[in-house]
PDB file of C-alpha atoms in Angstrom:
ATOM      1  CA  MET A   1      23.531  44.696 -26.384  1.00  0.00           C
ATOM      2  CA  ASN A   2      21.694  45.160 -29.893  1.00  0.00           C
ATOM      3  CA  LYS A   3      17.918  45.966 -30.279  1.00  0.00           C
ATOM      4  CA  SER A   4      16.854  42.584 -31.313  1.00  0.00           C
ATOM      5  CA  LEU A   5      18.690  40.884 -28.182  1.00  0.00           C
ATOM      6  CA  MET A   6      17.240  43.479 -25.943  1.00  0.00           C
ATOM      7  CA  ALA A   7      13.718  42.995 -27.162  1.00  0.00           C
ATOM      8  CA  LEU A   8      14.059  39.200 -26.781  1.00  0.00           C
ATOM      9  CA  VAL A   9      15.290  39.442 -23.221  1.00  0.00           C
ATOM     10  CA  LEU A  10      12.284  42.012 -22.179  1.00  0.00           C
ATOM     11  CA  SER A  11       9.837  39.595 -23.992  1.00  0.00           C
ATOM     12  CA  ALA A  12      11.241  36.810 -21.764  1.00  0.00           C
ATOM     13  CA  VAL A  13      11.065  38.905 -18.614  1.00  0.00           C
ATOM     14  CA  ALA A  14       7.399  40.009 -19.456  1.00  0.00           C
ATOM     15  CA  ALA A  15       6.164  36.504 -19.935  1.00  0.00           C
ATOM     16  CA  ALA A  16       7.601  35.056 -16.636  1.00  0.00           C
ATOM     17  CA  PRO A  17       4.939  36.503 -14.513  1.00  0.00           C
ATOM     18  CA  ALA A  18       2.418  35.603 -16.981  1.00  0.00           C
ATOM     19  CA  TYR A  19       3.477  32.062 -16.996  1.00  0.00           C
ATOM     20  CA  ALA A  20       3.397  31.828 -13.202  1.00  0.00           C
ATOM     21  CA  GLU A  21      -0.155  33.197 -13.050  1.00  0.00           C
ATOM     22  CA  GLU A  22      -1.191  30.572 -15.433  1.00  0.00           C
ATOM     23  CA  ILE A  23      -1.073  28.010 -12.733  1.00  0.00           C
ATOM     24  CA  PRO A  24      -4.420  27.673 -11.432  1.00  0.00           C
ATOM     25  CA  THR A  25      -4.767  28.019  -7.513  1.00  0.00           C
ATOM     26  CA  LEU A  26      -7.130  25.846  -5.582  1.00  0.00           C
ATOM     27  CA  ARG A  27      -8.152  27.678  -2.210  1.00  0.00           C
ATOM     28  CA  VAL A  28      -8.620  24.605   0.386  1.00  0.00           C
ATOM     29  CA  GLY A  29     -10.081  24.620   4.019  1.00  0.00           C
ATOM     30  CA  TRP A  30      -8.702  22.267   6.523  1.00  0.00           C
ATOM     31  CA  MET A  31      -9.107  21.358  10.302  1.00  0.00           C
ATOM     32  CA  ILE A  32      -7.933  19.023  12.838  1.00  0.00           C
ATOM     33  CA  PRO A  33      -8.516  15.991  13.477  1.00  0.00           C
ATOM     34  CA  ALA A  34      -8.478  13.150  10.792  1.00  0.00           C
ATOM     35  CA  GLU A  35      -7.145  14.947   7.798  1.00  0.00           C
ATOM     36  CA  GLU A  36      -3.968  13.190   7.372  1.00  0.00           C
ATOM     37  CA  ALA A  37      -4.025  13.318   3.685  1.00  0.00           C
ATOM     38  CA  LYS A  38      -4.090  16.954   3.808  1.00  0.00           C
ATOM     39  CA  TYR A  39      -1.431  17.021   6.730  1.00  0.00           C
ATOM     40  CA  LEU A  40       1.252  15.225   4.281  1.00  0.00           C
ATOM     41  CA  MET A  41       0.324  17.516   1.216  1.00  0.00           C
ATOM     42  CA  ILE A  42       0.898  20.518   3.392  1.00  0.00           C
ATOM     43  CA  LYS A  43       4.051  19.317   5.051  1.00  0.00           C
ATOM     44  CA  ARG A  44       5.533  17.458   2.300  1.00  0.00           C
ATOM     45  CA  PRO A  45       4.597  19.082  -0.837  1.00  0.00           C
ATOM     46  CA  GLU A  46       7.790  17.766  -2.730  1.00  0.00           C
ATOM     47  CA  LEU A  47       6.100  14.288  -2.732  1.00  0.00           C
ATOM     48  CA  PHE A  48       3.382  15.454  -5.075  1.00  0.00           C
ATOM     49  CA  PRO A  49       4.830  16.208  -8.806  1.00  0.00           C
ATOM     50  CA  ASP A  50       1.831  18.024  -9.918  1.00  0.00           C
ATOM     51  CA  LEU A  51       1.550  20.393  -6.978  1.00  0.00           C
ATOM     52  CA  GLY A  52       3.178  23.565  -7.895  1.00  0.00           C
ATOM     53  CA  LYS A  53       3.713  22.701 -11.512  1.00  0.00           C
ATOM     54  CA  LYS A  54       0.106  21.902 -12.571  1.00  0.00           C
ATOM     55  CA  TYR A  55      -1.794  23.612  -9.826  1.00  0.00           C
ATOM     56  CA  LYS A  56      -1.299  25.304  -6.578  1.00  0.00           C
ATOM     57  CA  ILE A  57      -2.904  25.128  -3.137  1.00  0.00           C
ATOM     58  CA  GLU A  58      -3.660  27.945  -0.961  1.00  0.00           C
ATOM     59  CA  TRP A  59      -4.344  26.396   2.511  1.00  0.00           C
ATOM     60  CA  SER A  60      -6.584  28.097   5.078  1.00  0.00           C
ATOM     61  CA  GLN A  61      -7.290  26.321   8.777  1.00  0.00           C
ATOM     62  CA  PHE A  62     -10.739  26.270  10.323  1.00  0.00           C
ATOM     63  CA  GLN A  63     -12.175  25.246  13.576  1.00  0.00           C
ATOM     64  CA  GLY A  64     -15.100  23.214  12.057  1.00  0.00           C
ATOM     65  CA  THR A  65     -17.013  22.270   9.108  1.00  0.00           C
ATOM     66  CA  SER A  66     -19.781  24.996   9.516  1.00  0.00           C
ATOM     67  CA  PRO A  67     -17.441  27.931   9.152  1.00  0.00           C
ATOM     68  CA  MET A  68     -15.849  26.312   6.056  1.00  0.00           C
ATOM     69  CA  MET A  69     -19.431  25.930   4.417  1.00  0.00           C
ATOM     70  CA  GLN A  70     -19.876  29.719   4.986  1.00  0.00           C
ATOM     71  CA  ALA A  71     -16.434  30.343   3.333  1.00  0.00           C
ATOM     72  CA  LEU A  72     -17.316  28.211   0.351  1.00  0.00           C
ATOM     73  CA  ARG A  73     -20.912  30.305   0.197  1.00  0.00           C
ATOM     74  CA  ALA A  74     -18.934  33.397   0.337  1.00  0.00           C
ATOM     75  CA  GLY A  75     -16.287  32.273  -2.465  1.00  0.00           C
ATOM     76  CA  VAL A  76     -13.467  32.453  -0.078  1.00  0.00           C
ATOM     77  CA  LEU A  77     -12.972  28.787  -0.568  1.00  0.00           C
ATOM     78  CA  ASP A  78     -13.057  26.339  -3.392  1.00  0.00           C
ATOM     79  CA  CYS A  79     -12.813  22.995  -1.631  1.00  0.00           C
ATOM     80  CA  SER A  80     -13.076  21.959   2.124  1.00  0.00           C
ATOM     81  CA  THR A  81     -13.453  19.291   4.461  1.00  0.00           C
ATOM     82  CA  MET A  82     -17.516  18.662   5.003  1.00  0.00           C
ATOM     83  CA  ALA A  83     -19.631  16.528   7.234  1.00  0.00           C
ATOM     84  CA  PRO A  84     -22.834  15.039   5.773  1.00  0.00           C
ATOM     85  CA  LEU A  85     -25.122  17.433   8.142  1.00  0.00           C
ATOM     86  CA  SER A  86     -23.055  20.395   7.400  1.00  0.00           C
ATOM     87  CA  MET A  87     -23.242  19.923   3.585  1.00  0.00           C
ATOM     88  CA  ALA A  88     -26.972  19.347   3.675  1.00  0.00           C
ATOM     89  CA  GLN A  89     -27.659  22.345   5.984  1.00  0.00           C
ATOM     90  CA  ALA A  90     -25.699  24.501   3.869  1.00  0.00           C
ATOM     91  CA  TYR A  91     -27.654  23.486   0.636  1.00  0.00           C
ATOM     92  CA  LEU A  92     -30.950  23.927   2.222  1.00  0.00           C
ATOM     93  CA  GLU A  93     -30.330  27.187   4.338  1.00  0.00           C
ATOM     94  CA  SER A  94     -28.186  29.088   1.845  1.00  0.00           C
ATOM     95  CA  GLY A  95     -28.277  27.298  -1.370  1.00  0.00           C
ATOM     96  CA  LEU A  96     -24.775  25.924  -1.423  1.00  0.00           C
ATOM     97  CA  GLU A  97     -24.365  23.447  -4.102  1.00  0.00           C
ATOM     98  CA  SER A  98     -21.148  21.202  -3.886  1.00  0.00           C
ATOM     99  CA  TYR A  99     -19.863  17.985  -4.822  1.00  0.00           C
ATOM    100  CA  ILE A 100     -18.493  15.157  -2.764  1.00  0.00           C
ATOM    101  CA  VAL A 101     -15.073  14.330  -4.100  1.00  0.00           C
ATOM    102  CA  ALA A 102     -13.167  12.116  -1.578  1.00  0.00           C
ATOM    103  CA  GLN A 103     -13.708  10.630   1.906  1.00  0.00           C
ATOM    104  CA  HIS A 104     -11.455  11.427   5.027  1.00  0.00           C
ATOM    105  CA  ALA A 105     -12.751   9.583   7.906  1.00  0.00           C
ATOM    106  CA  HIS A 106     -15.406   6.914   8.446  1.00  0.00           C
ATOM    107  CA  GLU A 107     -16.264   4.203  11.013  1.00  0.00           C
ATOM    108  CA  GLU A 108     -16.871   0.602  10.292  1.00  0.00           C
ATOM    109  CA  LYS A 109     -17.004  -2.585  12.565  1.00  0.00           C
ATOM    110  CA  GLY A 110     -13.554  -3.361  13.935  1.00  0.00           C
ATOM    111  CA  TYR A 111     -12.424   0.278  14.407  1.00  0.00           C
ATOM    112  CA  PHE A 112     -12.815   3.377  16.615  1.00  0.00           C
ATOM    113  CA  SER A 113     -16.218   4.866  16.977  1.00  0.00           C
ATOM    114  CA  PRO A 114     -16.656   8.044  19.069  1.00  0.00           C
ATOM    115  CA  TYR A 115     -18.320   7.651  22.491  1.00  0.00           C
ATOM    116  CA  TRP A 116     -19.883   9.064  25.388  1.00  0.00           C
ATOM    117  CA  ALA A 117     -18.426   7.998  28.742  1.00  0.00           C
ATOM    118  CA  VAL A 118     -19.190   8.072  32.446  1.00  0.00           C
ATOM    119  CA  LYS A 119     -17.473   7.504  35.535  1.00  0.00           C
ATOM    120  CA  LYS A 120     -16.422   4.107  36.142  1.00  0.00           C
ATOM    121  CA  ASP A 121     -18.605   3.746  39.408  1.00  0.00           C
ATOM    122  CA  SER A 122     -21.516   5.829  37.806  1.00  0.00           C
ATOM    123  CA  PRO A 123     -24.854   4.498  38.527  1.00  0.00           C
ATOM    124  CA  ILE A 124     -25.750   5.295  34.960  1.00  0.00           C
ATOM    125  CA  LYS A 125     -26.014   1.942  32.898  1.00  0.00           C
ATOM    126  CA  SER A 126     -28.500   2.787  30.133  1.00  0.00           C
ATOM    127  CA  ALA A 127     -30.111   5.723  28.317  1.00  0.00           C
ATOM    128  CA  ALA A 128     -33.151   5.422  30.832  1.00  0.00           C
ATOM    129  CA  ASP A 129     -30.704   6.386  33.560  1.00  0.00           C
ATOM    130  CA  LEU A 130     -29.832   9.564  31.960  1.00  0.00           C
ATOM    131  CA  LYS A 131     -33.113  11.116  32.401  1.00  0.00           C
ATOM    132  CA  GLY A 132     -32.592  14.359  34.820  1.00  0.00           C
ATOM    133  CA  LYS A 133     -28.741  14.229  34.027  1.00  0.00           C
ATOM    134  CA  ILE A 134     -26.436  16.494  32.520  1.00  0.00           C
ATOM    135  CA  ILE A 135     -24.808  15.337  29.132  1.00  0.00           C
ATOM    136  CA  GLY A 136     -21.842  16.978  27.434  1.00  0.00           C
ATOM    137  CA  THR A 137     -21.132  17.610  23.683  1.00  0.00           C
ATOM    138  CA  ASN A 138     -18.440  18.860  21.853  1.00  0.00           C
ATOM    139  CA  ALA A 139     -20.210  21.818  20.636  1.00  0.00           C
ATOM    140  CA  TYR A 140     -24.026  22.728  19.440  1.00  0.00           C
ATOM    141  CA  GLY A 141     -24.642  21.987  15.933  1.00  0.00           C
ATOM    142  CA  THR A 142     -22.009  19.780  14.833  1.00  0.00           C
ATOM    143  CA  GLY A 143     -22.367  16.424  13.163  1.00  0.00           C
ATOM    144  CA  MET A 144     -21.492  14.503  16.463  1.00  0.00           C
ATOM    145  CA  TYR A 145     -24.069  16.511  18.390  1.00  0.00           C
ATOM    146  CA  PHE A 146     -26.920  15.668  16.098  1.00  0.00           C
ATOM    147  CA  ARG A 147     -25.797  11.981  16.095  1.00  0.00           C
ATOM    148  CA  MET A 148     -26.025  12.084  19.880  1.00  0.00           C
ATOM    149  CA  LEU A 149     -29.573  13.612  19.583  1.00  0.00           C
ATOM    150  CA  LEU A 150     -30.255  10.505  17.264  1.00  0.00           C
ATOM    151  CA  TRP A 151     -29.059   8.282  19.760  1.00  0.00           C
ATOM    152  CA  LEU A 152     -31.166   9.711  22.626  1.00  0.00           C
ATOM    153  CA  LYS A 153     -34.237   9.932  20.171  1.00  0.00           C
ATOM    154  CA  GLN A 154     -33.888   6.181  19.248  1.00  0.00           C
ATOM    155  CA  GLN A 155     -33.631   5.233  23.112  1.00  0.00           C
ATOM    156  CA  GLY A 156     -36.895   7.238  23.878  1.00  0.00           C
ATOM    157  CA  ILE A 157     -35.256   9.951  25.444  1.00  0.00           C
ATOM    158  CA  ASP A 158     -36.627  13.649  24.836  1.00  0.00           C
ATOM    159  CA  TYR A 159     -33.381  15.560  24.490  1.00  0.00           C
ATOM    160  CA  GLU A 160     -35.311  18.892  25.126  1.00  0.00           C
ATOM    161  CA  LYS A 161     -37.158  17.766  28.440  1.00  0.00           C
ATOM    162  CA  ASP A 162     -35.452  14.800  29.789  1.00  0.00           C
ATOM    163  CA  VAL A 163     -31.774  15.958  29.981  1.00  0.00           C
ATOM    164  CA  LYS A 164     -29.630  19.108  29.927  1.00  0.00           C
ATOM    165  CA  ILE A 165     -26.962  19.403  27.210  1.00  0.00           C
ATOM    166  CA  VAL A 166     -23.947  21.438  27.678  1.00  0.00           C
ATOM    167  CA  GLU A 167     -20.927  22.345  25.734  1.00  0.00           C
ATOM    168  CA  THR A 168     -17.460  21.023  26.796  1.00  0.00           C
ATOM    169  CA  GLY A 169     -15.457  20.402  23.817  1.00  0.00           C
ATOM    170  CA  PHE A 170     -13.414  17.366  23.434  1.00  0.00           C
ATOM    171  CA  PRO A 171     -10.093  18.230  25.257  1.00  0.00           C
ATOM    172  CA  ALA A 172     -12.119  19.038  28.382  1.00  0.00           C
ATOM    173  CA  SER A 173     -14.625  16.328  28.332  1.00  0.00           C
ATOM    174  CA  ALA A 174     -12.966  13.732  30.437  1.00  0.00           C
ATOM    175  CA  ASP A 175     -12.290  16.089  33.248  1.00  0.00           C
ATOM    176  CA  ALA A 176     -16.000  17.570  32.898  1.00  0.00           C
ATOM    177  CA  ILE A 177     -17.176  13.836  33.410  1.00  0.00           C
ATOM    178  CA  ARG A 178     -14.588  13.325  36.426  1.00  0.00           C
ATOM    179  CA  THR A 179     -15.554  16.691  38.250  1.00  0.00           C
ATOM    180  CA  GLY A 180     -19.272  16.106  37.901  1.00  0.00           C
ATOM    181  CA  ARG A 181     -19.897  19.105  35.569  1.00  0.00           C
ATOM    182  CA  VAL A 182     -21.638  16.586  33.410  1.00  0.00           C
ATOM    183  CA  ASP A 183     -22.880  12.942  34.042  1.00  0.00           C
ATOM    184  CA  SER A 184     -21.644  11.862  30.530  1.00  0.00           C
ATOM    185  CA  GLY A 185     -19.361  13.373  27.721  1.00  0.00           C
ATOM    186  CA  PRO A 186     -18.075  12.603  24.482  1.00  0.00           C
ATOM    187  CA  LEU A 187     -14.229  11.102  23.864  1.00  0.00           C
ATOM    188  CA  VAL A 188     -12.631  11.029  20.457  1.00  0.00           C
ATOM    189  CA  GLN A 189      -9.017  10.032  19.888  1.00  0.00           C
ATOM    190  CA  PRO A 190      -6.553  10.865  21.630  1.00  0.00           C
ATOM    191  CA  PHE A 191      -8.645  11.811  24.464  1.00  0.00           C
ATOM    192  CA  ALA A 192     -10.406   8.309  24.610  1.00  0.00           C
ATOM    193  CA  LEU A 193      -7.216   6.548  24.742  1.00  0.00           C
ATOM    194  CA  LEU A 194      -5.745   8.761  27.382  1.00  0.00           C
ATOM    195  CA  ALA A 195      -8.994   8.090  29.431  1.00  0.00           C
ATOM    196  CA  GLU A 196      -8.897   4.414  28.898  1.00  0.00           C
ATOM    197  CA  GLU A 197      -5.060   4.316  30.068  1.00  0.00           C
ATOM    198  CA  LYS A 198      -6.294   6.263  33.352  1.00  0.00           C
ATOM    199  CA  GLY A 199      -8.930   3.794  33.731  1.00  0.00           C
ATOM    200  CA  ASP A 200     -11.500   5.934  35.621  1.00  0.00           C
ATOM    201  CA  LEU A 201     -14.103   6.184  33.012  1.00  0.00           C
ATOM    202  CA  ARG A 202     -16.158   3.621  31.003  1.00  0.00           C
ATOM    203  CA  PRO A 203     -18.203   3.870  27.649  1.00  0.00           C
ATOM    204  CA  LEU A 204     -21.866   4.223  28.043  1.00  0.00           C
ATOM    205  CA  PHE A 205     -22.846   4.250  24.266  1.00  0.00           C
ATOM    206  CA  THR A 206     -20.927   4.573  20.890  1.00  0.00           C
ATOM    207  CA  LEU A 207     -22.045   6.521  17.754  1.00  0.00           C
ATOM    208  CA  SER A 208     -21.785   3.386  15.749  1.00  0.00           C
ATOM    209  CA  GLU A 209     -25.070   2.411  17.746  1.00  0.00           C
ATOM    210  CA  VAL A 210     -26.652   5.139  15.603  1.00  0.00           C
ATOM    211  CA  GLN A 211     -25.515   3.835  12.148  1.00  0.00           C
ATOM    212  CA  SER A 212     -22.570   1.798  11.108  1.00  0.00           C
ATOM    213  CA  PRO A 213     -20.624   2.063   8.757  1.00  0.00           C
ATOM    214  CA  THR A 214     -21.090   5.700   8.972  1.00  0.00           C
ATOM    215  CA  VAL A 215     -19.002   8.674   7.485  1.00  0.00           C
ATOM    216  CA  TYR A 216     -17.737  11.474   9.774  1.00  0.00           C
ATOM    217  CA  SER A 217     -15.819  13.776   7.086  1.00  0.00           C
ATOM    218  CA  PHE A 218     -15.115  13.929   3.433  1.00  0.00           C
ATOM    219  CA  GLU A 219     -13.811  16.411   1.094  1.00  0.00           C
ATOM    220  CA  GLY A 220     -16.187  18.651  -0.878  1.00  0.00           C
ATOM    221  CA  CYS A 221     -15.803  21.219  -3.557  1.00  0.00           C
ATOM    222  CA  SER A 222     -18.094  24.015  -4.585  1.00  0.00           C
ATOM    223  CA  LYS A 223     -20.174  23.214  -7.857  1.00  0.00           C
ATOM    224  CA  ALA A 224     -19.468  26.613  -9.227  1.00  0.00           C
ATOM    225  CA  TYR A 225     -15.704  26.130  -9.077  1.00  0.00           C
ATOM    226  CA  ALA A 226     -15.622  22.398  -9.994  1.00  0.00           C
ATOM    227  CA  ASP A 227     -17.830  22.869 -13.086  1.00  0.00           C
ATOM    228  CA  LYS A 228     -15.467  25.472 -14.275  1.00  0.00           C
ATOM    229  CA  HIS A 229     -12.156  23.877 -13.326  1.00  0.00           C
ATOM    230  CA  PRO A 230     -12.840  20.158 -13.182  1.00  0.00           C
ATOM    231  CA  GLU A 231      -9.165  19.398 -14.224  1.00  0.00           C
ATOM    232  CA  VAL A 232      -7.881  21.171 -11.204  1.00  0.00           C
ATOM    233  CA  VAL A 233     -10.259  19.241  -8.951  1.00  0.00           C
ATOM    234  CA  ARG A 234      -9.185  16.101 -10.601  1.00  0.00           C
ATOM    235  CA  LEU A 235      -5.363  16.649  -9.919  1.00  0.00           C
ATOM    236  CA  TYR A 236      -6.197  17.531  -6.075  1.00  0.00           C
ATOM    237  CA  VAL A 237      -8.254  14.356  -5.737  1.00  0.00           C
ATOM    238  CA  LYS A 238      -5.411  12.288  -7.193  1.00  0.00           C
ATOM    239  CA  ASP A 239      -2.930  13.917  -4.832  1.00  0.00           C
ATOM    240  CA  LEU A 240      -5.272  13.390  -1.854  1.00  0.00           C
ATOM    241  CA  GLN A 241      -5.184   9.651  -2.801  1.00  0.00           C
ATOM    242  CA  ARG A 242      -1.540   9.579  -3.492  1.00  0.00           C
ATOM    243  CA  ALA A 243      -1.164  11.014   0.107  1.00  0.00           C
ATOM    244  CA  MET A 244      -3.439   8.500   1.549  1.00  0.00           C
ATOM    245  CA  THR A 245      -1.601   5.466  -0.158  1.00  0.00           C
ATOM    246  CA  LYS A 246       1.727   6.855   1.039  1.00  0.00           C
ATOM    247  CA  LEU A 247       0.423   7.181   4.714  1.00  0.00           C
ATOM    248  CA  LEU A 248      -1.101   3.561   4.699  1.00  0.00           C
ATOM    249  CA  GLU A 249       2.158   2.391   3.272  1.00  0.00           C
ATOM    250  CA  ASP A 250       4.375   4.093   5.846  1.00  0.00           C
ATOM    251  CA  ARG A 251       2.479   4.707   9.118  1.00  0.00           C
ATOM    252  CA  LYS A 252       5.568   6.017  10.695  1.00  0.00           C
ATOM    253  CA  LEU A 253       5.116   9.017   8.252  1.00  0.00           C
ATOM    254  CA  ALA A 254       1.654   9.425   9.188  1.00  0.00           C
ATOM    255  CA  VAL A 255       2.436   9.819  12.857  1.00  0.00           C
ATOM    256  CA  GLU A 256       5.339  12.378  11.969  1.00  0.00           C
ATOM    257  CA  VAL A 257       3.236  14.520   9.635  1.00  0.00           C
ATOM    258  CA  THR A 258       0.338  14.469  12.310  1.00  0.00           C
ATOM    259  CA  ALA A 259       2.509  15.641  15.222  1.00  0.00           C
ATOM    260  CA  GLU A 260       4.156  18.348  13.298  1.00  0.00           C
ATOM    261  CA  VAL A 261       0.571  19.832  12.347  1.00  0.00           C
ATOM    262  CA  THR A 262      -1.388  19.088  15.471  1.00  0.00           C
ATOM    263  CA  ARG A 263       1.729  19.524  17.877  1.00  0.00           C
ATOM    264  CA  ALA A 264       0.543  16.264  19.860  1.00  0.00           C
ATOM    265  CA  PRO A 265       3.328  13.953  21.158  1.00  0.00           C
ATOM    266  CA  ALA A 266       4.348  11.391  18.222  1.00  0.00           C
ATOM    267  CA  ALA A 267       4.555   8.950  21.020  1.00  0.00           C
ATOM    268  CA  MET A 268       0.860   9.318  21.914  1.00  0.00           C
ATOM    269  CA  LEU A 269      -0.189   9.302  18.210  1.00  0.00           C
ATOM    270  CA  ASP A 270       1.648   6.412  17.505  1.00  0.00           C
ATOM    271  CA  LYS A 271      -0.525   4.363  20.139  1.00  0.00           C
ATOM    272  CA  TYR A 272      -3.449   4.590  17.802  1.00  0.00           C
ATOM    273  CA  LEU A 273      -3.110   6.469  14.740  1.00  0.00           C
ATOM    274  CA  PHE A 274      -3.822   4.442  11.696  1.00  0.00           C
ATOM    275  CA  THR A 275      -4.561   1.345  13.675  1.00  0.00           C
ATOM    276  CA  ASP A 276      -7.917  -0.381  14.669  1.00  0.00           C
ATOM    277  CA  LYS A 277      -8.063   2.183  17.444  1.00  0.00           C
ATOM    278  CA  ASP A 278      -8.383   4.900  14.948  1.00  0.00           C
ATOM    279  CA  PHE A 279     -11.023   5.948  12.265  1.00  0.00           C
ATOM    280  CA  THR A 280     -10.884   3.832   8.962  1.00  0.00           C
ATOM    281  CA  HIS A 281      -8.526   4.845   6.295  1.00  0.00           C
ATOM    282  CA  ILE A 282      -8.768   3.596   2.734  1.00  0.00           C
ATOM    283  CA  ALA A 283      -6.230   4.091  -0.170  1.00  0.00           C
ATOM    284  CA  THR A 284      -9.009   5.012  -2.765  1.00  0.00           C
ATOM    285  CA  MET A 285     -10.699   7.554  -0.478  1.00  0.00           C
ATOM    286  CA  LYS A 286     -14.029   6.510  -2.146  1.00  0.00           C
ATOM    287  CA  PRO A 287     -16.943   8.264  -0.629  1.00  0.00           C
ATOM    288  CA  ASP A 288     -19.814   5.857   0.956  1.00  0.00           C
ATOM    289  CA  THR A 289     -22.640   7.847  -0.577  1.00  0.00           C
ATOM    290  CA  LYS A 290     -24.955   5.093   0.482  1.00  0.00           C
ATOM    291  CA  ALA A 291     -23.836   5.768   4.136  1.00  0.00           C
ATOM    292  CA  ILE A 292     -24.093   9.423   3.768  1.00  0.00           C
ATOM    293  CA  GLN A 293     -27.547   9.031   2.144  1.00  0.00           C
ATOM    294  CA  GLU A 294     -28.806   6.831   4.992  1.00  0.00           C
ATOM    295  CA  LEU A 295     -27.610   9.246   7.723  1.00  0.00           C
ATOM    296  CA  LEU A 296     -29.093  12.336   5.998  1.00  0.00           C
ATOM    297  CA  THR A 297     -32.409  10.371   5.824  1.00  0.00           C
ATOM    298  CA  LEU A 298     -32.234   9.441   9.670  1.00  0.00           C
ATOM    299  CA  GLN A 299     -31.592  13.294  10.389  1.00  0.00           C
ATOM    300  CA  SER A 300     -34.383  14.428   8.079  1.00  0.00           C
ATOM    301  CA  ASP A 301     -36.814  11.933   9.536  1.00  0.00           C
ATOM    302  CA  ALA A 302     -35.544  13.249  13.136  1.00  0.00           C
ATOM    303  CA  GLY A 303     -36.330  16.809  12.188  1.00  0.00           C
ATOM    304  CA  PHE A 304     -32.727  17.997  11.874  1.00  0.00           C
ATOM    305  CA  LEU A 305     -33.183  18.905   8.111  1.00  0.00           C
ATOM    306  CA  SER A 306     -36.034  20.830   7.058  1.00  0.00           C
ATOM    307  CA  LYS A 307     -36.728  18.450   4.181  1.00  0.00           C
ATOM    308  CA  PRO A 308     -35.080  15.239   2.595  1.00  0.00           C
ATOM    309  CA  VAL A 309     -31.670  15.585   0.888  1.00  0.00           C
ATOM    310  CA  ASP A 310     -30.826  13.576  -2.239  1.00  0.00           C
ATOM    311  CA  VAL A 311     -27.057  12.684  -2.200  1.00  0.00           C
ATOM    312  CA  SER A 312     -27.109  12.191  -5.832  1.00  0.00           C
ATOM    313  CA  LYS A 313     -27.299  15.815  -6.251  1.00  0.00           C
ATOM    314  CA  PHE A 314     -23.774  16.180  -4.871  1.00  0.00           C
ATOM    315  CA  VAL A 315     -22.289  13.619  -7.218  1.00  0.00           C
ATOM    316  CA  ARG A 316     -20.046  14.090 -10.156  1.00  0.00           C
ATOM    317  CA  PRO A 317     -18.378  10.826 -10.944  1.00  0.00           C
ATOM    318  CA  ASP A 318     -15.637  12.149 -13.145  1.00  0.00           C
ATOM    319  CA  ILE A 319     -14.239  14.241 -10.273  1.00  0.00           C
ATOM    320  CA  MET A 320     -14.874  11.711  -7.410  1.00  0.00           C
ATOM    321  CA  ALA A 321     -12.331   9.172  -5.856  1.00  0.00           C
ATOM    322  CA  PRO A 322     -10.967   6.966  -7.075  1.00  0.00           C
ATOM    323  CA  ILE A 323      -9.369   8.671 -10.098  1.00  0.00           C
ATOM    324  CA  GLU A 324      -6.810   6.889 -11.767  1.00  0.00           C
TER     325      GLU A 324
END
């Protein structure tokens, strides 16, 4: 091999890893449940032409939005699932600045809303009957926990004096009610469906009574990353929209990938996923910033936030869904 050809080969070899490094990597946090668009991107990356070519994703699973806020603050993540309260608290308590870019799960009339249940034959019929009782929650400090506190406050119940609140988690909530560990506890899908099929529990109140429509979770990206790499965030948001569109067009695919990720039986998921027994899904994934603002105002007025939060601080229109 002559010297000029050898130089060309060496140049090409040296350039290969450099080219690979030029593809930007987005570090994304995710969790279970209600992130079907992400599940499709994780399990079927070949459906997204830009993924792996124009940008890459490094996925990390978390158990809730609060630890993801900590990871964003530490610079370990660039984007993640957020809830209105966790986003606001991270901003007020640690100075985390972020942008809302796409909406995952929300509730509106005609669709499923998480609810607190009691035994079917329980004498508890109203909020007043909860005085002196034990109420379960999925976990202290979560968005649903604070929504429950809002409901109690709206009903004239002092949640610090009139009731005792204990953690049950979602999977164990129904059994906690049945065994008397709690008098009322929270049900979300698929546990609500399973309880309804068994028929021994009944709803006491739904979170839609606090606010409807209401946003449960959305995608957010750190301001530091998004301002530096807006083109990467735009590619990501477009792929989230592409994923949601595909799932809405093919519910079987939604059930399939959700079963793969959650390891829940497909037959059970098929009973509610992407139906009116589920949260609402929209192809555009456009965030309902008005509903988010209304909820944060309710939480601020109730004292759950140290001061009011203006949602407009978390909006950058050019990277927010829908992106054409």
